[in-house]
Short mmCIF file of C-alpha atoms and ligand atoms in Angstrom, two decimals:
data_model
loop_
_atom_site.label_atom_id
_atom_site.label_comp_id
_atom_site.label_asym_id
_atom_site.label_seq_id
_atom_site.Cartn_x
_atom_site.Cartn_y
_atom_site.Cartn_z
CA UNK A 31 -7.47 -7.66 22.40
CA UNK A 32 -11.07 -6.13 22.73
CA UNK A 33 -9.22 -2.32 23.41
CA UNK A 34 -6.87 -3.00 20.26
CA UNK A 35 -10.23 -3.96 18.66
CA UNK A 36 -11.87 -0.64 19.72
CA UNK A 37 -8.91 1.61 19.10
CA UNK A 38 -9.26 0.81 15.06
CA UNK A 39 -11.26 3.05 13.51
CA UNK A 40 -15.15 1.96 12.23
CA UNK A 41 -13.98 1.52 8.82
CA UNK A 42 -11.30 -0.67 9.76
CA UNK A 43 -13.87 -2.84 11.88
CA UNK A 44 -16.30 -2.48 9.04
CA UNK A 45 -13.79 -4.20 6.69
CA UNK A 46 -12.51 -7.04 8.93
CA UNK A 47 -15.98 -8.21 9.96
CA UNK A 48 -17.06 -8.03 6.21
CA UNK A 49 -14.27 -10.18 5.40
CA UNK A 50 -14.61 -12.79 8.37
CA UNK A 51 -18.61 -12.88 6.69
CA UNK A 52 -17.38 -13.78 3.84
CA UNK A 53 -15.60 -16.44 5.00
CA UNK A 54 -18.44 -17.56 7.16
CA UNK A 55 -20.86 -17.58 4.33
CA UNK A 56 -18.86 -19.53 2.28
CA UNK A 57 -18.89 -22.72 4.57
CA UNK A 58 -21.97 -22.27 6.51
CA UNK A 59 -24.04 -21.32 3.25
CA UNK A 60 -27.94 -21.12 3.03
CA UNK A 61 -28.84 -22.36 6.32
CA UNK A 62 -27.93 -18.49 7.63
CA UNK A 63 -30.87 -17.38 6.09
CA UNK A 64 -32.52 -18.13 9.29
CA UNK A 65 -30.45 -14.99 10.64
CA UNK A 66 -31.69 -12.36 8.15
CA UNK A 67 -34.09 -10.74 11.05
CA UNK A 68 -30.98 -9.59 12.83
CA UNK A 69 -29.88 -7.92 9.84
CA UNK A 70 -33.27 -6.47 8.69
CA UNK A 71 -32.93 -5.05 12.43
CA UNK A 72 -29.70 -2.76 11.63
CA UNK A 73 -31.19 -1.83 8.13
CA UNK A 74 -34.29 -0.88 9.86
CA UNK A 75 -32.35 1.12 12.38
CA UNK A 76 -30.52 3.26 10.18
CA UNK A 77 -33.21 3.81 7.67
CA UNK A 78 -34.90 4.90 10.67
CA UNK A 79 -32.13 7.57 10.98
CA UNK A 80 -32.90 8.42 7.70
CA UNK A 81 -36.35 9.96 8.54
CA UNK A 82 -35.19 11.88 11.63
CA UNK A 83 -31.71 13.35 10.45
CA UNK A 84 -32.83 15.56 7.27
CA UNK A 85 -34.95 17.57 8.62
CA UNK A 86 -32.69 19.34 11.86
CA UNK A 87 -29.89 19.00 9.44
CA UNK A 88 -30.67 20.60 6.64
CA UNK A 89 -32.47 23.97 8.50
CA UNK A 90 -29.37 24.05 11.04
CA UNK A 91 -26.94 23.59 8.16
CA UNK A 92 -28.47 26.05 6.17
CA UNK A 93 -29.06 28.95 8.65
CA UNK A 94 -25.45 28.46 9.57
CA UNK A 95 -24.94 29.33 5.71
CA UNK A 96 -24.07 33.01 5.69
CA UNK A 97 -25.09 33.17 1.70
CA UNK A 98 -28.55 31.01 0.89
CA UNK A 99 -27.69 31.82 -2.69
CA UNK A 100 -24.90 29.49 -2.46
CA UNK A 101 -26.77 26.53 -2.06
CA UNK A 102 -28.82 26.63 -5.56
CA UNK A 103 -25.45 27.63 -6.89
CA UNK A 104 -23.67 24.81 -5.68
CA UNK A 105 -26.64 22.18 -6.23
CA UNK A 106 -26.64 23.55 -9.42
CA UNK A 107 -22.96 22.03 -9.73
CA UNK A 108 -23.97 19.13 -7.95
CA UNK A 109 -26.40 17.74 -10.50
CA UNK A 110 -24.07 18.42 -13.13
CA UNK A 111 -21.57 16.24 -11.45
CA UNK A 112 -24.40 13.34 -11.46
CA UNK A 113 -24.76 14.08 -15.48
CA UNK A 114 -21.28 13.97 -15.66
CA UNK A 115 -21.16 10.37 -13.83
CA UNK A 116 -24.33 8.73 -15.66
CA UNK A 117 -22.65 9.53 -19.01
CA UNK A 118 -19.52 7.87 -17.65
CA UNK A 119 -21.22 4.78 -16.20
CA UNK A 120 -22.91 4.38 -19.59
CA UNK A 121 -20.07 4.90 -21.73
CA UNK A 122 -18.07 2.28 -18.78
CA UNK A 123 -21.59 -0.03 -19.62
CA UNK A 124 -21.45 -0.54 -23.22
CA UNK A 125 -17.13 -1.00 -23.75
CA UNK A 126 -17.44 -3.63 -21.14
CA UNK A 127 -20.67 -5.22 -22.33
CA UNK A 128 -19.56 -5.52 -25.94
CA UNK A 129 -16.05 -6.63 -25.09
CA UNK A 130 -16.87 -9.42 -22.98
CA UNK A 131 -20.62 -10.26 -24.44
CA UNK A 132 -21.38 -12.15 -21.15
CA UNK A 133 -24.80 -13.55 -22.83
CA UNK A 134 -23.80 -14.83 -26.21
CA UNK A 135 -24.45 -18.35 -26.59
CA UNK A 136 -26.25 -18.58 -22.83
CA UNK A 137 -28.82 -21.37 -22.24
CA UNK A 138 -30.50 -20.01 -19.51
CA UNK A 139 -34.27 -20.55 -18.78
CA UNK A 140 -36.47 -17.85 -16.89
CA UNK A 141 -37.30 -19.10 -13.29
CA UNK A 142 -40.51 -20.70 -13.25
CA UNK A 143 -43.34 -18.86 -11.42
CA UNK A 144 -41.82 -15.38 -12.41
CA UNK A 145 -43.92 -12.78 -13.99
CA UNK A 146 -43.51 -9.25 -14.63
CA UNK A 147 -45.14 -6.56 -12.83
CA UNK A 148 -43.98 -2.99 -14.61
CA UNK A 149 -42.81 0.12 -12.72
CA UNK A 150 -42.78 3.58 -14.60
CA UNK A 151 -43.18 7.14 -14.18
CA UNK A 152 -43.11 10.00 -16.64
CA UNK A 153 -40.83 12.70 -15.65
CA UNK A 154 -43.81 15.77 -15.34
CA UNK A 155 -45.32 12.91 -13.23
CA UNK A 156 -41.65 12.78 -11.11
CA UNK A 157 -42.02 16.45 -11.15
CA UNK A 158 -45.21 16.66 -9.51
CA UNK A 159 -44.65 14.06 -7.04
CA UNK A 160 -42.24 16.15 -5.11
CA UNK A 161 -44.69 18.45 -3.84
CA UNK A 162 -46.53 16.39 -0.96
CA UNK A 163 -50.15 16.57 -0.27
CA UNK A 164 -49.94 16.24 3.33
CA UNK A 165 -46.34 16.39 4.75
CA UNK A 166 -46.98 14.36 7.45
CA UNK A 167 -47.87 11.15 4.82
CA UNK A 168 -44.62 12.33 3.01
CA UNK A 169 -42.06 10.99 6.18
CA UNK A 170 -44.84 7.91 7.05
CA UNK A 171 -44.21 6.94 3.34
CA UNK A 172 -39.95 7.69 3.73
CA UNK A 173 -40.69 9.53 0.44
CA UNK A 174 -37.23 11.48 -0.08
CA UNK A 175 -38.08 13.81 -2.64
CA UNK A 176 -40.95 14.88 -0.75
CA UNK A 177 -39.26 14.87 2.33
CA UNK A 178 -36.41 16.72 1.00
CA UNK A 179 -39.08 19.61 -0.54
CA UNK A 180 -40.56 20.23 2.82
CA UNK A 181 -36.84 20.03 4.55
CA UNK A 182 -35.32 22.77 1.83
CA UNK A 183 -38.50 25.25 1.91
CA UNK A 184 -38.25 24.83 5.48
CA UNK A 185 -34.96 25.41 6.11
CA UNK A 186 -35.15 28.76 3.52
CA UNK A 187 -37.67 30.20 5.14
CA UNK A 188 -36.04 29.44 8.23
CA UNK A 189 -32.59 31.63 7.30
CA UNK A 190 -34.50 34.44 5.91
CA UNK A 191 -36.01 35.03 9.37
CA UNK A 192 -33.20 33.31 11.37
CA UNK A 193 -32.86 36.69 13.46
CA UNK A 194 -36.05 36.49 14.40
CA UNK A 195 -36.56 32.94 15.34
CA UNK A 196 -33.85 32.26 17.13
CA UNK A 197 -35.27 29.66 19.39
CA UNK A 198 -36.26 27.81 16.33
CA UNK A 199 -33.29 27.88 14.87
CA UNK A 200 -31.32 26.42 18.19
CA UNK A 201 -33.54 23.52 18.30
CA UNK A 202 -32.77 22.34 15.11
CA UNK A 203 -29.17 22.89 16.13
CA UNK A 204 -29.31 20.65 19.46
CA UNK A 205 -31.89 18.33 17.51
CA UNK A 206 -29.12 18.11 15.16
CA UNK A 207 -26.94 16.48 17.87
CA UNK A 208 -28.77 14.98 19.55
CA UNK A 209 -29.57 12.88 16.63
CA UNK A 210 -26.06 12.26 15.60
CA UNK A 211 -25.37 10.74 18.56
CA UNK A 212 -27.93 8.31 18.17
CA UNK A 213 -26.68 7.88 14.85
CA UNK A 214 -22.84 7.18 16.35
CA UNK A 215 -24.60 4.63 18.89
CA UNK A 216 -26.48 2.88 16.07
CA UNK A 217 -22.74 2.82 13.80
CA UNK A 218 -21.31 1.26 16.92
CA UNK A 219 -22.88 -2.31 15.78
CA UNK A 220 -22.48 -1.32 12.25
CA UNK A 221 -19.10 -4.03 11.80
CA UNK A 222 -21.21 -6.78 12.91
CA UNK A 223 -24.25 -6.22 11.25
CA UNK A 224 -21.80 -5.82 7.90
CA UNK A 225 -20.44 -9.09 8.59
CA UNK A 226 -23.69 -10.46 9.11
CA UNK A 227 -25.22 -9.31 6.40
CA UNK A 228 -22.57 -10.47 3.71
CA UNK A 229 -22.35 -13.76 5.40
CA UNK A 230 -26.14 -14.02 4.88
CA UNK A 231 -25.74 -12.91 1.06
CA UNK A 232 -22.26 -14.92 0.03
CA UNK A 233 -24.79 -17.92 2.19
CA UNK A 234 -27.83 -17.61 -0.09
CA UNK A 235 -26.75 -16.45 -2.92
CA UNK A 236 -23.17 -17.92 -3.19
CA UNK A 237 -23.67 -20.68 -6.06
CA UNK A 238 -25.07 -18.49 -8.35
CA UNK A 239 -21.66 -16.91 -8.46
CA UNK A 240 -20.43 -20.35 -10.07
CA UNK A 241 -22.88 -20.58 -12.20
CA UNK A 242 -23.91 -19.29 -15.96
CA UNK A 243 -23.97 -16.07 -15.06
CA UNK A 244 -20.52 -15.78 -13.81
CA UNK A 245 -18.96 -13.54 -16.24
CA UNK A 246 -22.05 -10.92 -15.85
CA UNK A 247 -21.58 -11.30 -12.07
CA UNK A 248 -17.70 -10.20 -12.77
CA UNK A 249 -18.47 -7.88 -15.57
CA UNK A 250 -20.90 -6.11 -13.03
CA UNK A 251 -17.89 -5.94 -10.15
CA UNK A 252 -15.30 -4.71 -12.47
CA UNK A 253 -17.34 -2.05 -13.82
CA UNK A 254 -18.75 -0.77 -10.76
CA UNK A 255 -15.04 -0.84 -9.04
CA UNK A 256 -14.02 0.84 -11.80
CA UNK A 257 -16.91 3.76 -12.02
CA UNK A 258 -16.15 4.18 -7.90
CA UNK A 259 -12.61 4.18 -8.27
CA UNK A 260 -12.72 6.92 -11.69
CA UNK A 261 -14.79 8.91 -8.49
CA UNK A 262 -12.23 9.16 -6.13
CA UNK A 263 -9.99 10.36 -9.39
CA UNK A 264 -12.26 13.00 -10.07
CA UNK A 265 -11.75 13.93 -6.60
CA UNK A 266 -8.20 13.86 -7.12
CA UNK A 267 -8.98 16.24 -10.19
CA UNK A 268 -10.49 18.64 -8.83
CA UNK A 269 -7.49 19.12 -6.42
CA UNK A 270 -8.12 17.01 -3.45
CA UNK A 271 -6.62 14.59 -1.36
CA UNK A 272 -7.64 11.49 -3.01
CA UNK A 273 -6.57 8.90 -0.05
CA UNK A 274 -8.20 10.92 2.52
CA UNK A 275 -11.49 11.07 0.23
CA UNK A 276 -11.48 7.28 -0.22
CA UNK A 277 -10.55 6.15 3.32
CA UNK A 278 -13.75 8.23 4.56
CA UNK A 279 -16.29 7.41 2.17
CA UNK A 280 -15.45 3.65 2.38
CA UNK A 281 -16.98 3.56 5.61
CA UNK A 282 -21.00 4.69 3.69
CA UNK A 283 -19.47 2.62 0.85
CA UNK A 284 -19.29 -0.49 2.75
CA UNK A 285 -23.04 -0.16 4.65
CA UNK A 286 -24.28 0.32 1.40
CA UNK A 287 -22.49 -2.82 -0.39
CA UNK A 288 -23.81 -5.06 2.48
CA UNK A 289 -26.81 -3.76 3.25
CA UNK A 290 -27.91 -3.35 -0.80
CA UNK A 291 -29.56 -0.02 0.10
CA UNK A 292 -27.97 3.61 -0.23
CA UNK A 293 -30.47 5.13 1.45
CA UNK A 294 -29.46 3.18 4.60
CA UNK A 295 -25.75 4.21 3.79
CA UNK A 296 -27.66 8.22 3.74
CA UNK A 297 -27.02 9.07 7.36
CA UNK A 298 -23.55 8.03 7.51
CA UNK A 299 -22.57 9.70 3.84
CA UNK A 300 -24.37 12.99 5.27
CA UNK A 301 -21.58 12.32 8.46
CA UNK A 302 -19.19 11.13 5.95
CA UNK A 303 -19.14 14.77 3.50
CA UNK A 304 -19.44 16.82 6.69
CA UNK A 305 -16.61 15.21 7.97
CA UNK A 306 -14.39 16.21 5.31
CA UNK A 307 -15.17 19.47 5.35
CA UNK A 308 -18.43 20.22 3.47
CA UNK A 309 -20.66 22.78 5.06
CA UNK A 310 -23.42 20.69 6.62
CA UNK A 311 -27.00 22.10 4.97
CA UNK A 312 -24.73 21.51 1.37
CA UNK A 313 -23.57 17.98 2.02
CA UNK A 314 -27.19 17.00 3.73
CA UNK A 315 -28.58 18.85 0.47
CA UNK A 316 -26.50 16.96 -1.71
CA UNK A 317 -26.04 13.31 -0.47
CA UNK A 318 -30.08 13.76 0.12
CA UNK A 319 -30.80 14.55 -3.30
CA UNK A 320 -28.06 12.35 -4.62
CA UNK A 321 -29.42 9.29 -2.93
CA UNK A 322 -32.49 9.13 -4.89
CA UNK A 323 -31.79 11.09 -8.39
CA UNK A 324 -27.98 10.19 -8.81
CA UNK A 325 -27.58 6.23 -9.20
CA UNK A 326 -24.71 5.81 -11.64
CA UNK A 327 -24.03 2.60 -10.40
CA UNK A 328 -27.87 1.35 -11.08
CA UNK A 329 -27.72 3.09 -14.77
CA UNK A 330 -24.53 1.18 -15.26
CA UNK A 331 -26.16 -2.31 -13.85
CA UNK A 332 -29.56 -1.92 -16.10
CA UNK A 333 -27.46 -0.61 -19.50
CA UNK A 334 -25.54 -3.92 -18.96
CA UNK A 335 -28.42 -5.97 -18.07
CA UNK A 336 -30.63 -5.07 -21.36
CA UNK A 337 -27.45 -5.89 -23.47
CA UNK A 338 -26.81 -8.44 -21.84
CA UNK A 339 -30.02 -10.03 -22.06
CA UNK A 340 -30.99 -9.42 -25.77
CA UNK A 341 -27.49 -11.05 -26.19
CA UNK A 342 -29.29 -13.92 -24.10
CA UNK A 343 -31.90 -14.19 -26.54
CA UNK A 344 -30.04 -13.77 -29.20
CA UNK A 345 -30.97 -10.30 -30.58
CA UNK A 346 -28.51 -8.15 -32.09
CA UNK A 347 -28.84 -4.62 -30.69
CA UNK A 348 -26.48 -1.79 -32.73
CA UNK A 349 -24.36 1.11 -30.77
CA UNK A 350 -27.40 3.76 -31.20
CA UNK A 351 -29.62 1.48 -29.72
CA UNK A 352 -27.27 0.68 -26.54
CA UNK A 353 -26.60 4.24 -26.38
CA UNK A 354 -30.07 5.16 -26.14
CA UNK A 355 -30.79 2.58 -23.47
CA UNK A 356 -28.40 3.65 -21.31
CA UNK A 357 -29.44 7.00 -21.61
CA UNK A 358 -32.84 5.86 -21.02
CA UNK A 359 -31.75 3.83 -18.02
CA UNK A 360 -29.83 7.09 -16.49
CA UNK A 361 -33.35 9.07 -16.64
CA UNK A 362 -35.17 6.14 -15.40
CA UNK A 363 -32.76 6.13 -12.33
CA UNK A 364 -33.40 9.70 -11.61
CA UNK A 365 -36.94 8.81 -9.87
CA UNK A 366 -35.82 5.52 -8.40
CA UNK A 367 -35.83 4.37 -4.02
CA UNK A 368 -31.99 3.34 -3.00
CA UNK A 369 -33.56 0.16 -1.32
CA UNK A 370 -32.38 -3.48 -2.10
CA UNK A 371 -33.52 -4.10 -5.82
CA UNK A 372 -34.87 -0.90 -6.22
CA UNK A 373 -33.09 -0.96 -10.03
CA UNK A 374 -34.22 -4.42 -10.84
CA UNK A 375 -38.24 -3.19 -10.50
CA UNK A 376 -38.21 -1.01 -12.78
CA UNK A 377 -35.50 -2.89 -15.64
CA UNK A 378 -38.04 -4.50 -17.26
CA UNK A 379 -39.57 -1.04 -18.64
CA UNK A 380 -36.26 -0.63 -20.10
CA UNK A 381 -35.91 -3.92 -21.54
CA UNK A 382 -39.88 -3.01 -22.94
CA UNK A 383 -38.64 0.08 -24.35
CA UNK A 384 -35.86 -1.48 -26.05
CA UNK A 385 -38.17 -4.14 -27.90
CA UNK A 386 -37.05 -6.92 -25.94
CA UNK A 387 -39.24 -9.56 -23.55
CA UNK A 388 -39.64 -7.58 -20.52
CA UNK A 389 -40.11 -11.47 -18.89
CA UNK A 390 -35.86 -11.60 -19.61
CA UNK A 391 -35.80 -9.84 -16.02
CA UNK A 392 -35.97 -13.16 -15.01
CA UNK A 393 -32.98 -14.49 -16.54
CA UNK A 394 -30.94 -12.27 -13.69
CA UNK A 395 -33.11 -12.35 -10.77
CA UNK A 396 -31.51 -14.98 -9.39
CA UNK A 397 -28.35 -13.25 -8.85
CA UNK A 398 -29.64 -9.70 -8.73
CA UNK A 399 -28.84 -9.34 -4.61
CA UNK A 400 -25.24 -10.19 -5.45
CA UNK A 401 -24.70 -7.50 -7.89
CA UNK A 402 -27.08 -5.03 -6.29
CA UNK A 403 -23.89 -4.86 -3.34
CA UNK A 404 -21.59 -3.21 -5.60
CA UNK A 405 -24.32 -1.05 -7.40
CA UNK A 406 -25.41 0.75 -4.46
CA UNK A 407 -21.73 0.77 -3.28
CA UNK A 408 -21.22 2.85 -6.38
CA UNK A 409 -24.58 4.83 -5.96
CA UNK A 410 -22.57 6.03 -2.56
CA UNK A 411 -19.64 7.19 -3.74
CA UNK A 412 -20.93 9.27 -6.42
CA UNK A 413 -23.27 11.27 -4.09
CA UNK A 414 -20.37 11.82 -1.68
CA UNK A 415 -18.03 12.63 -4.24
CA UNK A 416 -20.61 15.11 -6.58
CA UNK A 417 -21.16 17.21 -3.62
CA UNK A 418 -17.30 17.41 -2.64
CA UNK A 419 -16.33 18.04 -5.75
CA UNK A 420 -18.87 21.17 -6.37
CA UNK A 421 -18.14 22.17 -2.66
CA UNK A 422 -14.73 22.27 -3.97
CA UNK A 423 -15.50 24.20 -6.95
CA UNK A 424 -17.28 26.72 -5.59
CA UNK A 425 -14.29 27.02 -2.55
CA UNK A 426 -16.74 26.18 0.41
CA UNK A 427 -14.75 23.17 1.63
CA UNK A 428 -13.41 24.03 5.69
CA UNK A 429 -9.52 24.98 5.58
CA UNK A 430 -8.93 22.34 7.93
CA UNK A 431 -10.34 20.18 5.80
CA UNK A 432 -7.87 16.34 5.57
CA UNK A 433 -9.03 16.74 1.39
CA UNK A 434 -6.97 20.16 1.28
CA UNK A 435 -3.79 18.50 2.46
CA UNK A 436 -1.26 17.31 -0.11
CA UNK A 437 -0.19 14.27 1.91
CA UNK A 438 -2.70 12.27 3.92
CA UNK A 439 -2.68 12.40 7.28
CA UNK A 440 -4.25 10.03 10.22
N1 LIG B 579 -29.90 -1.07 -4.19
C1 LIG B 579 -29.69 0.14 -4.93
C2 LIG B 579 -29.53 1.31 -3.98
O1 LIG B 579 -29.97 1.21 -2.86
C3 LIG B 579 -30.79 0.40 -5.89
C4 LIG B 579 -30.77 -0.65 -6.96
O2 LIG B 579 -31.38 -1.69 -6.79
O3 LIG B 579 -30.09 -0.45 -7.96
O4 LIG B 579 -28.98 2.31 -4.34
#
């Protein structure tokens, strides 16, 4: 049983164990709270990963780039992939959100205790931040943007001497593996820690599912299902193997759905793109950059939630308002951290833009960690799929690649 058990593949694993949490949530309910250190243990692990992969990955996969050009023309396509996918997640937003109104005629009260603390950031202020002070503060902090500033201009200077330096440019290389294979040993206990951690959610947060909110809580599923699953048909779009696309993303899809953060699901969607054929320094370039300024699945979550709450209180809001929110909410996601309830912080500065009682964040808190898991599953697979699909575009996908073959293949 236990070599049939290690024969499946980790996505397989990943899946069953997530289920069997389910199930053991559902009976065993809030008392498995006292379990959440384990799980803050694999979360740790791999955000650990996070810090130590980007660097040797990005200046190996770019000196084994034979045209640097390529990458700013190909990140070029990659950010207008994530434009592409916040208009779609808004336009997904506001259909769903008018046709169901979820928060018409709700009675809920604001959680006593709760006040709001406000998050915001101009964009010249977003700009500036990228460029670190001291790059050594940049990975204590995890900052990404930073991090990824230092990794690129690294890893360009790097290539345009690469003949000179070649013992520099070797050590990235073997860094580079050695660090995936930590990475492999740390996905080893990635099925358990996936059960775990939804048993420990469905545990906690399970009633709220029943409760008031339960047609937001759907709303938010459906739409986010549906934004991943219009991904892997964009994939199919562009001339690509959609099966083969979505059985290897859903193994990053489902760390980030159970562990609420996409920048824990980073190191395996940087494995996840390579394996399917993206030159490495792109796909690290991409996913990297994705995972903090592409979160169509947080846009979609906020443009619902401000609808949804000045339905709540009652406050009519008209289509050029809702557009502009979402809009607003897609820009606001551009500087945000893929951590668990990294898009609640800062919805209140919509909701304050928007007119409305930035104290309404409270109306949702209660069941934000159950819709965060399909937001951040959504964050993943429009990172992975932005970077195939301009990899694609601009023909730098490997031959051998399982996303170049008409049927799909094991
Ligand atoms: N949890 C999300 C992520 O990690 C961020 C959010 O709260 O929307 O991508």
């Amino acid at each position: 049983m236990w070599k049939k058990w290690n024969s499946l593949n980790l996505s397989v694993q990943i899946i069953i164990c997530v289920i069997i949490g389910f199930l053991i949530g559902v009976f065993a309910g809030e008392e498995l709270s006292v379990l959440s250190p384990l799980g803050d243990m694999f979360i740790k692990a791999i955000q650990m990963m996070v810090i130590l992969i980007i660097v040797p990955s990005i200046v190996s996969g770019f000196c084994s780039v034979d045209n640097p050009a390529q990458l700013g023309k190909t990140g070029v396509k990659i950010i207008a992939v994530f434009a592409f996918m916040y208009v779609l997640a808004a336009t997904v937003a506001i259909v769903l959100v008018n046709l169901f109104k979820p928060g018409v005629g709700m009675q809920i009260v604001i959680p006593e205790g709760y006040t709001y603390e406000p998050v915001s950031q101009t964009f010249l202020q977003l700009l500036s931040s990228i460029v670190p002070k001291n790059p050594v503060q940049a990975f204590a902090d995890g900052n990404l943007l930073q991090i990824l500033f230092v990794s690129v201009l690294l890893a360009c200077c790097t290539t345009l001497i690469k003949d000179k330096v070649p013992a520099v440019v070797t050590f990235f290389d073997q860094l580079n593996s050695v660090i995936m294979k930590m990475l492999s040993a740390i996905m080893r206990v990635s099925p358990y820690a996936a059960g775990l951690l939804m048993a420990i959610a469905i545990g906690v947060n399970g009633p709220a599912i029943l409760g008031d909110l339960a047609i937001f809580i759907l709303i938010m599923y459906v739409g986010q299902f549906l934004l991943a699953f219009c991904n892997v048909l964009v994939v199919g779009a562009a001339g690509m193997n959609m099966v083969a696309y979505f059985r290897r993303v859903l193994e990053p899809a489902i760390i980030a759905f159970t562990t609420r953060s996409s920048l824990a699901a980073l190191p395996a969607n940087i494995e996840c793109v390579t394996d399917l054929g993206v030159p490495r320094g792109i796909g690290t370039f991409g996913v990297t950059i994705g995972n903090t300024i592409n979160m169509g699945g947080t846009s979609f979550y906020q443009a619902v939630c401000v609808v949804f709450i000045a339905q709540a209180y009652g406050i009519e809001m008209s289509l050029t308002q809702q557009i502009i929110v979402a809009l607003s909410a897609a820009v606001l996601c551009v500087s945000l951290v893929g951590i668990p309830g990294g898009g609640l912080a800062s919805l209140g500065v919509l909701l304050a833009g928007a007119g409305l009682p930035p104290e309404g964040v409270g109306l949702i808190i209660a069941v934000d960690a159950i819709v965060d898991m399909p937001r951040t599953l959504n964050n993943v697979f429009g990172d992975a799929s932005a970077t195939i699909i301009a990899s694609k575009l601009d023909g730098l996908i490997a031959a051998d690649s399982p996303l170049l073959r008409r049927k799909y293949k094991k």
